Coordinates of N, CA and C and ligand atoms in Angstrom, one line a residue:
X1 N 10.6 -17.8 -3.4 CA 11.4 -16.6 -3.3 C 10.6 -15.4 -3.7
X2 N 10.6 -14.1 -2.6 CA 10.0 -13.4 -3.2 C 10.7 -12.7 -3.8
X3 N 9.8 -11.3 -4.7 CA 10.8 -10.5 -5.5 C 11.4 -9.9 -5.1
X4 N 10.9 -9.2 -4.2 CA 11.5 -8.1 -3.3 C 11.5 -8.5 -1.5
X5 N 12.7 -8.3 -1.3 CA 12.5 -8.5 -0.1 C 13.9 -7.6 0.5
X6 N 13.0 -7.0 1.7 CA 13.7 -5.3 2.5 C 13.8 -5.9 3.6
X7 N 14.6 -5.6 4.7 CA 14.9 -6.3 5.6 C 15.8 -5.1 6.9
X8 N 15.4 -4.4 7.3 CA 15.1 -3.7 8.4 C 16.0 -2.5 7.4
X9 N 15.8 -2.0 6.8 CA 16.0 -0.7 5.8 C 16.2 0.4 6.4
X10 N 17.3 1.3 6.7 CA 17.4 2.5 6.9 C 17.4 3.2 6.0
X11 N 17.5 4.4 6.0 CA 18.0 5.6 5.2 C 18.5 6.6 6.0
X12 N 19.4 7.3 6.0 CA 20.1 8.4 7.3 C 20.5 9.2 6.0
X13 N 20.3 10.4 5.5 CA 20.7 11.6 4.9 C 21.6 12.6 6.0
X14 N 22.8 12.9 5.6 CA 23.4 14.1 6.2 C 24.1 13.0 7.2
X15 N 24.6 11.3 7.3 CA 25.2 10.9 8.5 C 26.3 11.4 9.2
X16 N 26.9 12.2 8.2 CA 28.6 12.9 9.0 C 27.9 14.1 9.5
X17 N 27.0 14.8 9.2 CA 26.6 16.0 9.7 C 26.5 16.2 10.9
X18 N 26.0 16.8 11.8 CA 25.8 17.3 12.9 C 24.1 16.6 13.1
X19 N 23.3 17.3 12.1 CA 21.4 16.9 12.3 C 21.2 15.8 10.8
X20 N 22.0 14.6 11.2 CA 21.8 13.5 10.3 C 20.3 13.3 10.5
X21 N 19.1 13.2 8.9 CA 17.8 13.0 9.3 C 16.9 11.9 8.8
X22 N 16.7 11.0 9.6 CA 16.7 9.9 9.5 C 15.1 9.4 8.3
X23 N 15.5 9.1 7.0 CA 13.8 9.4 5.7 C 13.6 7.7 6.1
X24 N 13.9 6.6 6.5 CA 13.9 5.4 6.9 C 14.4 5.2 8.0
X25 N 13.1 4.4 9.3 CA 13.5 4.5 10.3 C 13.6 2.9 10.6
X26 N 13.6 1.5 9.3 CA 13.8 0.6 9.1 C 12.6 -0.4 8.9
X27 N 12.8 -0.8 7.8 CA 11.5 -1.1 7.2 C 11.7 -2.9 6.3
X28 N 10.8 -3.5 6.6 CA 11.1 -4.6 6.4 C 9.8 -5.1 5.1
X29 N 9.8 -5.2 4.2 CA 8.9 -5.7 3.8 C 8.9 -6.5 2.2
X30 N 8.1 -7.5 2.1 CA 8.3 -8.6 1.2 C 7.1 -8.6 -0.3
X31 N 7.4 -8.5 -1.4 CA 6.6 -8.2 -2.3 C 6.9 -9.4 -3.4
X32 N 6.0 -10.1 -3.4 CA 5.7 -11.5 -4.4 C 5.8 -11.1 -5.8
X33 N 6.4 -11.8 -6.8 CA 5.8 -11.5 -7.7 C 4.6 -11.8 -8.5
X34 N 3.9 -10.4 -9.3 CA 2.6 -10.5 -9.6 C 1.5 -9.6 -9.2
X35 N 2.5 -9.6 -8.1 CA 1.6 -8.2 -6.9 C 1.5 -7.0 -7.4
X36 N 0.4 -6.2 -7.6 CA -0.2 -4.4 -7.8 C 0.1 -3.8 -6.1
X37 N 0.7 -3.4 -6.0 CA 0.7 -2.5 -4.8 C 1.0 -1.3 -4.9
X38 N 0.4 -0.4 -3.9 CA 0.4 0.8 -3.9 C 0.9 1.5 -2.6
X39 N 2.0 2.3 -2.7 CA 2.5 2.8 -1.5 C 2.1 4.3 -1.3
X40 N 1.4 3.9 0.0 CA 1.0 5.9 0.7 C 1.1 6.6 1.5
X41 N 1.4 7.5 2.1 CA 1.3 8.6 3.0 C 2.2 9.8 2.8
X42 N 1.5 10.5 4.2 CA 2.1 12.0 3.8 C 3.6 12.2 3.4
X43 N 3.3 13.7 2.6 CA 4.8 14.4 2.0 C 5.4 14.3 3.2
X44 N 6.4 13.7 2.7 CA 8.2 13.9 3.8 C 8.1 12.5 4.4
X45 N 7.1 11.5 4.1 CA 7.1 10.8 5.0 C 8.0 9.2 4.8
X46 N 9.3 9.6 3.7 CA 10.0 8.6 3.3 C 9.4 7.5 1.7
X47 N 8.6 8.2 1.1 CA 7.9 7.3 -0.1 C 8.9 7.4 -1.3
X48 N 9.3 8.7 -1.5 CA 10.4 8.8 -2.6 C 11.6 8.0 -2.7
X49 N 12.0 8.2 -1.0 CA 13.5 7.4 -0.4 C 13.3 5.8 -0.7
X50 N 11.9 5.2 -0.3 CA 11.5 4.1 -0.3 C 11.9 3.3 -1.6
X51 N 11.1 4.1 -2.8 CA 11.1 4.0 -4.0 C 12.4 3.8 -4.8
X52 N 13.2 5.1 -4.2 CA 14.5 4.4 -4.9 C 15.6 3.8 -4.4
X53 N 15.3 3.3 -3.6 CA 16.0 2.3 -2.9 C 15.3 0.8 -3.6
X54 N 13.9 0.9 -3.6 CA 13.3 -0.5 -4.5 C 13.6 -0.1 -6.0
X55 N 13.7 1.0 -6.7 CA 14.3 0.8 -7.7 C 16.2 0.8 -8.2
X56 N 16.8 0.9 -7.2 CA 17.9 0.6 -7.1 C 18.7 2.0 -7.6
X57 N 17.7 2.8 -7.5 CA 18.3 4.7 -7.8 C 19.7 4.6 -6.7
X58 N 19.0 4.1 -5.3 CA 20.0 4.5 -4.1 C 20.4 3.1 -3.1
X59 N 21.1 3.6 -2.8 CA 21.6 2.0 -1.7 C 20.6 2.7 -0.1
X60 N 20.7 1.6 0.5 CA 20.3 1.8 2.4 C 20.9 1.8 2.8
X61 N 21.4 2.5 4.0 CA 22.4 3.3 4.8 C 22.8 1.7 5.4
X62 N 22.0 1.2 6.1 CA 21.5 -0.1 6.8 C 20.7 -0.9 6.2
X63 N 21.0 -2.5 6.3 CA 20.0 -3.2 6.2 C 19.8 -3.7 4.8
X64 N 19.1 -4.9 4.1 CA 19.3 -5.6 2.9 C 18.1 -5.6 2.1
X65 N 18.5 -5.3 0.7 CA 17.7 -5.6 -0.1 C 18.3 -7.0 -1.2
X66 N 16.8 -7.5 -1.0 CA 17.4 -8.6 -2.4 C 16.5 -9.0 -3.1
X67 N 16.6 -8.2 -4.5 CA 15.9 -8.5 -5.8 C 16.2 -9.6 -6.6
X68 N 15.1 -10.0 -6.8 CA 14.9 -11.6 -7.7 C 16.3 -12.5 -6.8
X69 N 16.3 -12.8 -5.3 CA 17.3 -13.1 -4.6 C 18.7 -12.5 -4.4
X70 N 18.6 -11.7 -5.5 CA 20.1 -11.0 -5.4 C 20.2 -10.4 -4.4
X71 N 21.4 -10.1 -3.7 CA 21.6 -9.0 -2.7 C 22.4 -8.0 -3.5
X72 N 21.2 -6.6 -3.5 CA 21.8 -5.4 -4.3 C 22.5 -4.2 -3.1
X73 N 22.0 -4.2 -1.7 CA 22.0 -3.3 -1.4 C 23.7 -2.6 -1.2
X74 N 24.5 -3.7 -1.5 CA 26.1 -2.9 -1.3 C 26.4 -3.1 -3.1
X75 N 25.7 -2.9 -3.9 CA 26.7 -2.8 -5.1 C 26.9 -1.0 -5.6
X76 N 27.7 -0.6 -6.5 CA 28.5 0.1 -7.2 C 27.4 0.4 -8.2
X77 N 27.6 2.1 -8.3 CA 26.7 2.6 -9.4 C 26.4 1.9 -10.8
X78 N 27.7 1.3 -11.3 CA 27.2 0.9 -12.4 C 26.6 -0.5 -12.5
X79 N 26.9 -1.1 -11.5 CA 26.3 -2.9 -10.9 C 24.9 -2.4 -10.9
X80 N 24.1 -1.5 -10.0 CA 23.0 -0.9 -10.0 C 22.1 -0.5 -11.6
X81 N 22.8 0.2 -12.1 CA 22.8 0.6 -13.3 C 22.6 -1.3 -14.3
X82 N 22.9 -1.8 -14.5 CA 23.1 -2.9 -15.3 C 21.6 -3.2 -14.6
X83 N 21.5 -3.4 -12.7 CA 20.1 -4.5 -12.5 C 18.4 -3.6 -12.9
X84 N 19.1 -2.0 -13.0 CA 18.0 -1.3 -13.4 C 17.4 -1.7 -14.7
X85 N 18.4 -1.6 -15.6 CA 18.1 -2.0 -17.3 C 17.4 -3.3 -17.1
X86 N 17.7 -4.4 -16.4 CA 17.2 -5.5 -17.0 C 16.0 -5.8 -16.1
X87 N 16.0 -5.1 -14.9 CA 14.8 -5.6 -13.9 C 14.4 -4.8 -14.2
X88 N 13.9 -3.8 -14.1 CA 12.9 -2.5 -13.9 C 13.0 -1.3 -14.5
X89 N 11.2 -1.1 -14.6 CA 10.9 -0.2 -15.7 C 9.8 1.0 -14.7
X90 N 10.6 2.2 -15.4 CA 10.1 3.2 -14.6 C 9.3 4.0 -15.3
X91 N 8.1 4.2 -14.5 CA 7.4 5.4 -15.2 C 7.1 6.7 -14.0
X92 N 7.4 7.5 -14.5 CA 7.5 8.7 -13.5 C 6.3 10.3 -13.7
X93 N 5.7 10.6 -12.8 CA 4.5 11.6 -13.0 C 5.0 12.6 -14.1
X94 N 6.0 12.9 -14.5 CA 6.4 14.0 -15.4 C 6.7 13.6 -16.4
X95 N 6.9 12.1 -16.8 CA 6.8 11.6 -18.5 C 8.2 11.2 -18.4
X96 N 8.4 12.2 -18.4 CA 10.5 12.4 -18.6 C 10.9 11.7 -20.1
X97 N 9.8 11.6 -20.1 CA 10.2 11.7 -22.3 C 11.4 12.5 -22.6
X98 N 12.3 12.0 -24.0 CA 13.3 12.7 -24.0 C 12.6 13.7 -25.7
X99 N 12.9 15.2 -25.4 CA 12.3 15.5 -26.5 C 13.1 15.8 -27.4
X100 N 12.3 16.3 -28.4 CA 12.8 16.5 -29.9 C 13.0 14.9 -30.3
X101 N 12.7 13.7 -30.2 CA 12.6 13.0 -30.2 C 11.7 11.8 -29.7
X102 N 11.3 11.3 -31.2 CA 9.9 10.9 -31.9 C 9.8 9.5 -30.4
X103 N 8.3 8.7 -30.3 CA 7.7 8.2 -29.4 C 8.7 7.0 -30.1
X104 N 8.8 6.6 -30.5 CA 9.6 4.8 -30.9 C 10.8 4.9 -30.5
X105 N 11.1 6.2 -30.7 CA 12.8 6.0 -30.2 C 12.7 5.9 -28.6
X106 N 12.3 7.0 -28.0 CA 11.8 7.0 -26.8 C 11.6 5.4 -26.3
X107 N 11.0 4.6 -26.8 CA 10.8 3.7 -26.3 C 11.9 2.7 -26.9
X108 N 13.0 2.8 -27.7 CA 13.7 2.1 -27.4 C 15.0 2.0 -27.3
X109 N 15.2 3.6 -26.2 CA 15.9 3.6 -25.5 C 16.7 2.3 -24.6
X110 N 15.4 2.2 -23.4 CA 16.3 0.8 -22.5 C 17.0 0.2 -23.6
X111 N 16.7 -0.5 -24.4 CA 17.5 -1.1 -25.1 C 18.8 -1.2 -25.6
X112 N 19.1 0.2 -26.0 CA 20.1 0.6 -26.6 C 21.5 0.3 -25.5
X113 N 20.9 0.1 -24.5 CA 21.8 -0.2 -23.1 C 22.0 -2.1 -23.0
X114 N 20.9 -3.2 -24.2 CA 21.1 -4.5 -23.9 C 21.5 -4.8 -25.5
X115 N 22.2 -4.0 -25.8 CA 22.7 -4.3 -27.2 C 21.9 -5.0 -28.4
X116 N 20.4 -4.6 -28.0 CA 19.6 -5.6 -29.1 C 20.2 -4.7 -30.4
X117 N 20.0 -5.3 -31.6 CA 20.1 -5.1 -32.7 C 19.1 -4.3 -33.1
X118 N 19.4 -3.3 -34.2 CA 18.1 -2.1 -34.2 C 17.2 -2.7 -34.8
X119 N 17.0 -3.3 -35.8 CA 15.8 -3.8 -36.9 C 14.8 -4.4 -35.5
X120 N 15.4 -5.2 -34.6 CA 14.6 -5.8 -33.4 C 14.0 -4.6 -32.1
X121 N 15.1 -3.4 -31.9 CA 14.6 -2.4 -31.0 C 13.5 -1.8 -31.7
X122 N 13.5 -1.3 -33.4 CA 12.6 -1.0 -33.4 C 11.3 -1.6 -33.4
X123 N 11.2 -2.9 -33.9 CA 10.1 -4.0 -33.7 C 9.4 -3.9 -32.5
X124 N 10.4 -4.5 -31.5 CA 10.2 -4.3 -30.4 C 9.4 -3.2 -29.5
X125 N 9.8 -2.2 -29.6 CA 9.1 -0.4 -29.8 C 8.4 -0.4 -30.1
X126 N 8.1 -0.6 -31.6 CA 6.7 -0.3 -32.3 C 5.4 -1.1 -31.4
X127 N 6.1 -2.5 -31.5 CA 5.4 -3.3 -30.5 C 4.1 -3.3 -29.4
X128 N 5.4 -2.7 -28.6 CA 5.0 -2.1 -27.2 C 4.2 -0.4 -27.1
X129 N 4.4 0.1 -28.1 CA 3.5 1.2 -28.1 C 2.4 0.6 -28.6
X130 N 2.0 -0.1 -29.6 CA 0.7 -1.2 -30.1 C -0.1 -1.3 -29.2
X131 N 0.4 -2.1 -28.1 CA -0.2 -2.7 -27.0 C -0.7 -1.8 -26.2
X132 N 0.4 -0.1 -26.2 CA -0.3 0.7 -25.4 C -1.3 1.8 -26.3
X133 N -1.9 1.3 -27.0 CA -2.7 1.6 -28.1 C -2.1 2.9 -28.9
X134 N -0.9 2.9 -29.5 CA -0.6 4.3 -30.0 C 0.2 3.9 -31.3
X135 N -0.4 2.7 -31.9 CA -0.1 2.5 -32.9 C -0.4 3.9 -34.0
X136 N 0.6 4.2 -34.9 CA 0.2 5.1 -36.0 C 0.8 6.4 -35.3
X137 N 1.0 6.5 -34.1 CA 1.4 7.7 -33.2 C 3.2 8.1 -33.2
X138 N 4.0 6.3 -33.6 CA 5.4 6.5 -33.4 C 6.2 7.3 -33.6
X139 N 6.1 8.0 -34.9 CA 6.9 9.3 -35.3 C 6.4 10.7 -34.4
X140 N 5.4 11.0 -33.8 CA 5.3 12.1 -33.1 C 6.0 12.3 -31.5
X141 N 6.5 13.5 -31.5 CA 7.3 13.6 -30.2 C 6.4 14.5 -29.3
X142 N 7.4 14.2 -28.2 CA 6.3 14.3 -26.8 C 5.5 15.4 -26.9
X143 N 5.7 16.8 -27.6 CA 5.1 17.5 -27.2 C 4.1 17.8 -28.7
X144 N 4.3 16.8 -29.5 CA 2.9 16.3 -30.5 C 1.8 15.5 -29.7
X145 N 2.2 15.1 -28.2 CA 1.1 14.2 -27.8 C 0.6 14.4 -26.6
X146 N -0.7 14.1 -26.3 CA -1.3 15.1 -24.9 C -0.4 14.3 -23.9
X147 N -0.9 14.6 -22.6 CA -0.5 13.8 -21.5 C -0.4 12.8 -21.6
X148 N -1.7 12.0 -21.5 CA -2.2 10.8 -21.4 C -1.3 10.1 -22.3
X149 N -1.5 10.4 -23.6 CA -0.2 9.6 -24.7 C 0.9 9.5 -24.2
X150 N 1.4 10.6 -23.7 CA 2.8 10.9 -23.5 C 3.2 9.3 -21.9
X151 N 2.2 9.5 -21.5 CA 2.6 8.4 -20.4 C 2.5 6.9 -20.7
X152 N 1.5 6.8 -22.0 CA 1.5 5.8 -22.5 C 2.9 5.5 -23.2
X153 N 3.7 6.2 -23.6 CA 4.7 6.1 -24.2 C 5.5 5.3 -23.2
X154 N 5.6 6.3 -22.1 CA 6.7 5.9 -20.7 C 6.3 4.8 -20.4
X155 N 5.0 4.0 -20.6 CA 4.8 2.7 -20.3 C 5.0 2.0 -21.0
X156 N 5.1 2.3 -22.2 CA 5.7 1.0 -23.3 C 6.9 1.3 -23.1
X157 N 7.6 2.5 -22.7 CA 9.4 2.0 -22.6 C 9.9 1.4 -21.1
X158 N 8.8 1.6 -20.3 CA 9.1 1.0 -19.0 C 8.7 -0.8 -19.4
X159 N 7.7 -1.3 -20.4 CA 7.7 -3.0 -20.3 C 8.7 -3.3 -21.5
X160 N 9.4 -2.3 -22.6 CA 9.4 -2.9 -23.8 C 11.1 -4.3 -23.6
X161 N 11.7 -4.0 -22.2 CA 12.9 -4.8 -22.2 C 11.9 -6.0 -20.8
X162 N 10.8 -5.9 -21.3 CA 10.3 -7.6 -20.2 C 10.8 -7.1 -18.8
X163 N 11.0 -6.2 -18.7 CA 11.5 -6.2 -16.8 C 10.3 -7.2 -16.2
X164 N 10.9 -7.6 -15.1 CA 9.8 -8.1 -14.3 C 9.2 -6.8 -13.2
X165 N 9.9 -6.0 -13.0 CA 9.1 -4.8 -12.3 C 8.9 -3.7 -12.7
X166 N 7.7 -2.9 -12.2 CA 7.2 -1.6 -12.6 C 7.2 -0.8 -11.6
X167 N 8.1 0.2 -11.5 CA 7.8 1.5 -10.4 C 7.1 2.6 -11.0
X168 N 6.1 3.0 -10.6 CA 5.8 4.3 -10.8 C 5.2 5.3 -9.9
X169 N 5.7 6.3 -9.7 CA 6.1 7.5 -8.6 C 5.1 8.3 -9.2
X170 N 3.5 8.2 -8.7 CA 2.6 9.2 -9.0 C 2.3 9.3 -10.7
X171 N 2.0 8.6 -11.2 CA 1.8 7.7 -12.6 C 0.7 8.8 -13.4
X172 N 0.1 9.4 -12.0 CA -1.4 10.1 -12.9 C -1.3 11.6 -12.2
X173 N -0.6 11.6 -11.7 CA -0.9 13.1 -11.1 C -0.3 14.2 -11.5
X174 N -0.4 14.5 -12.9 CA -0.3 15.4 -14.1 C -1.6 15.0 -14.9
X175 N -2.6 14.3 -14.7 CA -3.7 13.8 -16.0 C -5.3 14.1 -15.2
X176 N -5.9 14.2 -15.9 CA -7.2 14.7 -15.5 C -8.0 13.1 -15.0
X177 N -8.7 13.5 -14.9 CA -9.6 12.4 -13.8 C -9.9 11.0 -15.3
X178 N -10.0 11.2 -16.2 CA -10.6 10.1 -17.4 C -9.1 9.4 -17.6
X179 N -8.3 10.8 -18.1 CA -7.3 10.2 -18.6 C -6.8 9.1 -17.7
X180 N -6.4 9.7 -16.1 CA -6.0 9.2 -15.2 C -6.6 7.6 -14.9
X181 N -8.2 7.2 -15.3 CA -8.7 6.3 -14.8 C -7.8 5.5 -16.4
X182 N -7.7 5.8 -17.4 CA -7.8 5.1 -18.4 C -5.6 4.7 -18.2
X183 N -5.0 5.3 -17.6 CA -3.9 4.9 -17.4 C -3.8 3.4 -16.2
X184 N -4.6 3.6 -15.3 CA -4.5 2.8 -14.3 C -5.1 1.5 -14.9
X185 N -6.0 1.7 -15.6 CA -6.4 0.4 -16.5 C -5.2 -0.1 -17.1
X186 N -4.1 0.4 -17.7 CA -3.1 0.0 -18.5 C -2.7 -0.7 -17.6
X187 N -2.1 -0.3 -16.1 CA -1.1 -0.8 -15.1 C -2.0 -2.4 -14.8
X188 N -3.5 -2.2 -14.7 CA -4.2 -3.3 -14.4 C -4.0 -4.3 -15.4
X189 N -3.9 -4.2 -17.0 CA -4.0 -4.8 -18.1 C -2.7 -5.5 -18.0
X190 N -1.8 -4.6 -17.6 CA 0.2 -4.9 -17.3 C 0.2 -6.4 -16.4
X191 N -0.5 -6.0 -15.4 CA -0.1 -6.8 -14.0 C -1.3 -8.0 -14.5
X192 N -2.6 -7.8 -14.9 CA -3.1 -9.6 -14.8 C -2.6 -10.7 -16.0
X193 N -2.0 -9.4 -17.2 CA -2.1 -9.9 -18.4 C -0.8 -10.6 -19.0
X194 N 0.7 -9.4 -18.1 CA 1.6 -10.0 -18.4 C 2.1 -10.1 -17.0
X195 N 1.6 -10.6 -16.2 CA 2.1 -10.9 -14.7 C 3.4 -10.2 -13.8
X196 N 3.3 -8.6 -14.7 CA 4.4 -7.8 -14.5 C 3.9 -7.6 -12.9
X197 N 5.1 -6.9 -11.6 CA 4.9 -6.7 -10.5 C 4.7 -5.0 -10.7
X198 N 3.7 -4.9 -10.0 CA 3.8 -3.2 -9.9 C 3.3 -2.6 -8.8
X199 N 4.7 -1.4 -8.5 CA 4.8 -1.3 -7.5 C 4.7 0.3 -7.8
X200 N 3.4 0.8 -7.0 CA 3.1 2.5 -7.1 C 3.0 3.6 -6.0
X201 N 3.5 4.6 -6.4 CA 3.9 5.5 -4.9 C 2.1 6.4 -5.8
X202 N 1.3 6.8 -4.6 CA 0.2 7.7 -4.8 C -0.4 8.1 -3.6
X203 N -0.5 9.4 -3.3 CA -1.6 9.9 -2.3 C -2.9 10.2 -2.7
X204 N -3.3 9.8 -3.5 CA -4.8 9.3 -4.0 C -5.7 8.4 -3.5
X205 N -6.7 8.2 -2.8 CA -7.2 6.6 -2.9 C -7.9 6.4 -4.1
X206 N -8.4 6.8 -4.6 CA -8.8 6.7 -6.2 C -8.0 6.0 -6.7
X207 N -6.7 6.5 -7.0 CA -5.4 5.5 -7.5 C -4.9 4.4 -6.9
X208 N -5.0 4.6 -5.5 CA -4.8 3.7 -5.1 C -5.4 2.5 -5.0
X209 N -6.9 2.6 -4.8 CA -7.7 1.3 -5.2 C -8.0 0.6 -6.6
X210 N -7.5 0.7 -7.4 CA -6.5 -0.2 -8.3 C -5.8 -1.4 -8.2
X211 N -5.2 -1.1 -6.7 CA -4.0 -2.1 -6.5 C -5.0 -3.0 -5.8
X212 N -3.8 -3.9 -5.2 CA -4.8 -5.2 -4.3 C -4.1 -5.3 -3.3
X213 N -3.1 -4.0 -2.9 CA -2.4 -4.1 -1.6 C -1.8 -3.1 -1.4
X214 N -1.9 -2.1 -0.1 CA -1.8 -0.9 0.1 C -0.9 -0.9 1.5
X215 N 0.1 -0.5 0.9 CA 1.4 -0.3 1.8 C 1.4 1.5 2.3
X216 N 0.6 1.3 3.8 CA 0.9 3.0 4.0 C 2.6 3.4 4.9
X217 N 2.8 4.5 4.6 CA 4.4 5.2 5.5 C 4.1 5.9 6.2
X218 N 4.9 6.4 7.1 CA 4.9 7.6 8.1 C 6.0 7.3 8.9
X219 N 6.9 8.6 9.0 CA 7.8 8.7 9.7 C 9.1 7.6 9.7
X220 N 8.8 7.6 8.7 CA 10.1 6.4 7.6 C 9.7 5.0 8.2
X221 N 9.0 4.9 8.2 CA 8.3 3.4 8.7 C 7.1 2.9 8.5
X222 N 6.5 1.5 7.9 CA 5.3 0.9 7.4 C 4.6 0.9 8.4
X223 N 3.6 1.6 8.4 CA 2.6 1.5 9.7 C 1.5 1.1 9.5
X224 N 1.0 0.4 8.1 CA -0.1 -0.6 7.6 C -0.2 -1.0 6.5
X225 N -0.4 -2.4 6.4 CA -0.1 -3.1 5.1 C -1.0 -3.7 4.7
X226 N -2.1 -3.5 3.6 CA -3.7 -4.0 3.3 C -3.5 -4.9 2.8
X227 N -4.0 -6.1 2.3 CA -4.1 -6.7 1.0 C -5.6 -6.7 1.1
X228 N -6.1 -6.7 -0.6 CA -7.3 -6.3 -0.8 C -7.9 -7.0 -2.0
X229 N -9.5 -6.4 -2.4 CA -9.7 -6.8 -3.9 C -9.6 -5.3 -4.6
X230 N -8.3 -5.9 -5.9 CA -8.6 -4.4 -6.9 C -9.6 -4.4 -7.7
X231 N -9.4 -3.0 -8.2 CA -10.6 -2.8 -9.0 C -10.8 -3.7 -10.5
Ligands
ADP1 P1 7.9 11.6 0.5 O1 8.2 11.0 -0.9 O2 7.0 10.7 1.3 O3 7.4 13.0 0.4 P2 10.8 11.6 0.8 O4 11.3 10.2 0.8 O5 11.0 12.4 -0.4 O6 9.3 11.6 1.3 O7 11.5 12.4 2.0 C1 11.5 12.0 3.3 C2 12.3 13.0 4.1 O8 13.7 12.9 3.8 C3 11.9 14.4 3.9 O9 11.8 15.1 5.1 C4 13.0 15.0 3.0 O10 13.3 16.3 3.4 C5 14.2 14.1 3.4 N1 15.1 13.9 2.3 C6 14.8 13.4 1.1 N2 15.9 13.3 0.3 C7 16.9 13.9 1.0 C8 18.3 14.2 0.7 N3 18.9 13.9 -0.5 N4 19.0 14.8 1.7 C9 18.5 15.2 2.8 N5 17.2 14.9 3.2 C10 16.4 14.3 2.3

């Protein structure tokens, strides 16, 4: 069973309108778990729509999705909402750290949505920032910590509830070229070490060769699908 599996996918924005505009022109495609992949091409060319549709932000106009075999694509905001918390962890180019509020809480957030008990969220937290090397860092808030930290945060709160998936929507493109390389190592360390799936939107190939399979878009449709060796 794979993890992901899309199955002729639309997306139609504006359907009652008059110039309904089609961001998915149906897209079919299957992602194993384990898999680093990287999704690319040009602005407009359906990668955002793609994204939250795989992360369960938005439903498909047409057509099926089924995560870890579920069929998600006709459920109810908060049905969506519940498979987000427990499948999938997001990290997004802008941090989206919540501020005035210190890196441990930040990360354990998701939680606070799976009713763990706090002595364990904080554990938990502390944890997962450890691993993203920012131990000794937890009481500082986002804007005590450069970029680079600050995304390391969003990645310990995107693994700290074990999702089996990772989206992340341009991961580095707020970080300078070091920082940036020393992030993608993290996603690399994520995916061989804890067999997390990660699945990344970038118009970089820099970033993108990282992964070991390169899904390009255009015109709301997959029009080449690599598998490769990552770096
Ligand atoms: P990308 O991420 O590749 O830049 P998007 O998925 O954001 O592409 O957008 C694809 C197309 O769909 C764009 O032309 C955009 O204008 C359009 N679009 C995206 N979201 C909406 C929306 N909510 N309503 C109408 N059109 C949208």
């Amino acid at each position: 069973m794979p993890l992901i599996r899309l199955s002729d996918v639309t997306k139609i924005y504006g359907a009652e309108n008059k110039h309904p505009f089609t961001a998915l022109a149906g897209v079919s495609l299957q992602i194993e778990a384990g898999e680093f992949a990287a999704i690319m091409g040009p602005s407009g060319s359906g990668k955002s729509t793609l994204m939250h549709i795989l992360g369960c932000l938005d439903t498909p106009t047409t057509g099926e999705y089924h995560l870890e075999g579920d069929n998600v694509d006709r459920l109810r905001g908060d049905q969506l909402a519940a498979i987000r918390n427990k499948k999938i962890g997001f990290v997004f180019q802008g941090f989206n750290l919540i501020p005035r509020t210190n890196a441990v809480e930040n990360v354990e957030l998701p939680m606070l949505y799976s009713n763990t008990p706090p002595e364990e969220r904080r554990r938990r937290a502390a944890e997962a920032l450890r691993r993203m090397g920012l131990a000794g860092w937890e009481g500082n808030r986002p804007n005590e910590l450069s970029g680079g930290q600050q995304q390391r945060v969003a990645i310990a709160r995107a693994i700290v509830n074990d999702a089996p998936l990772i989206l992340a929507d341009e991961p580095t493109g707020n970080l300078d070229t070091k920082t940036s390389a020393e992030i993608m190592e993290l996603f690399v360390r994520i995916n061989r070490e804890e067999g997390k799936t990660i699945i990344l939107v970038t118009h970089e190939a820099d970033i993108a060769a990282y992964s070991r399979r390169i899904i390009r878009v255009r015109d709301g449709l997959i029009v080449d699908d690599e598998r490769r060796e990552g770096r």
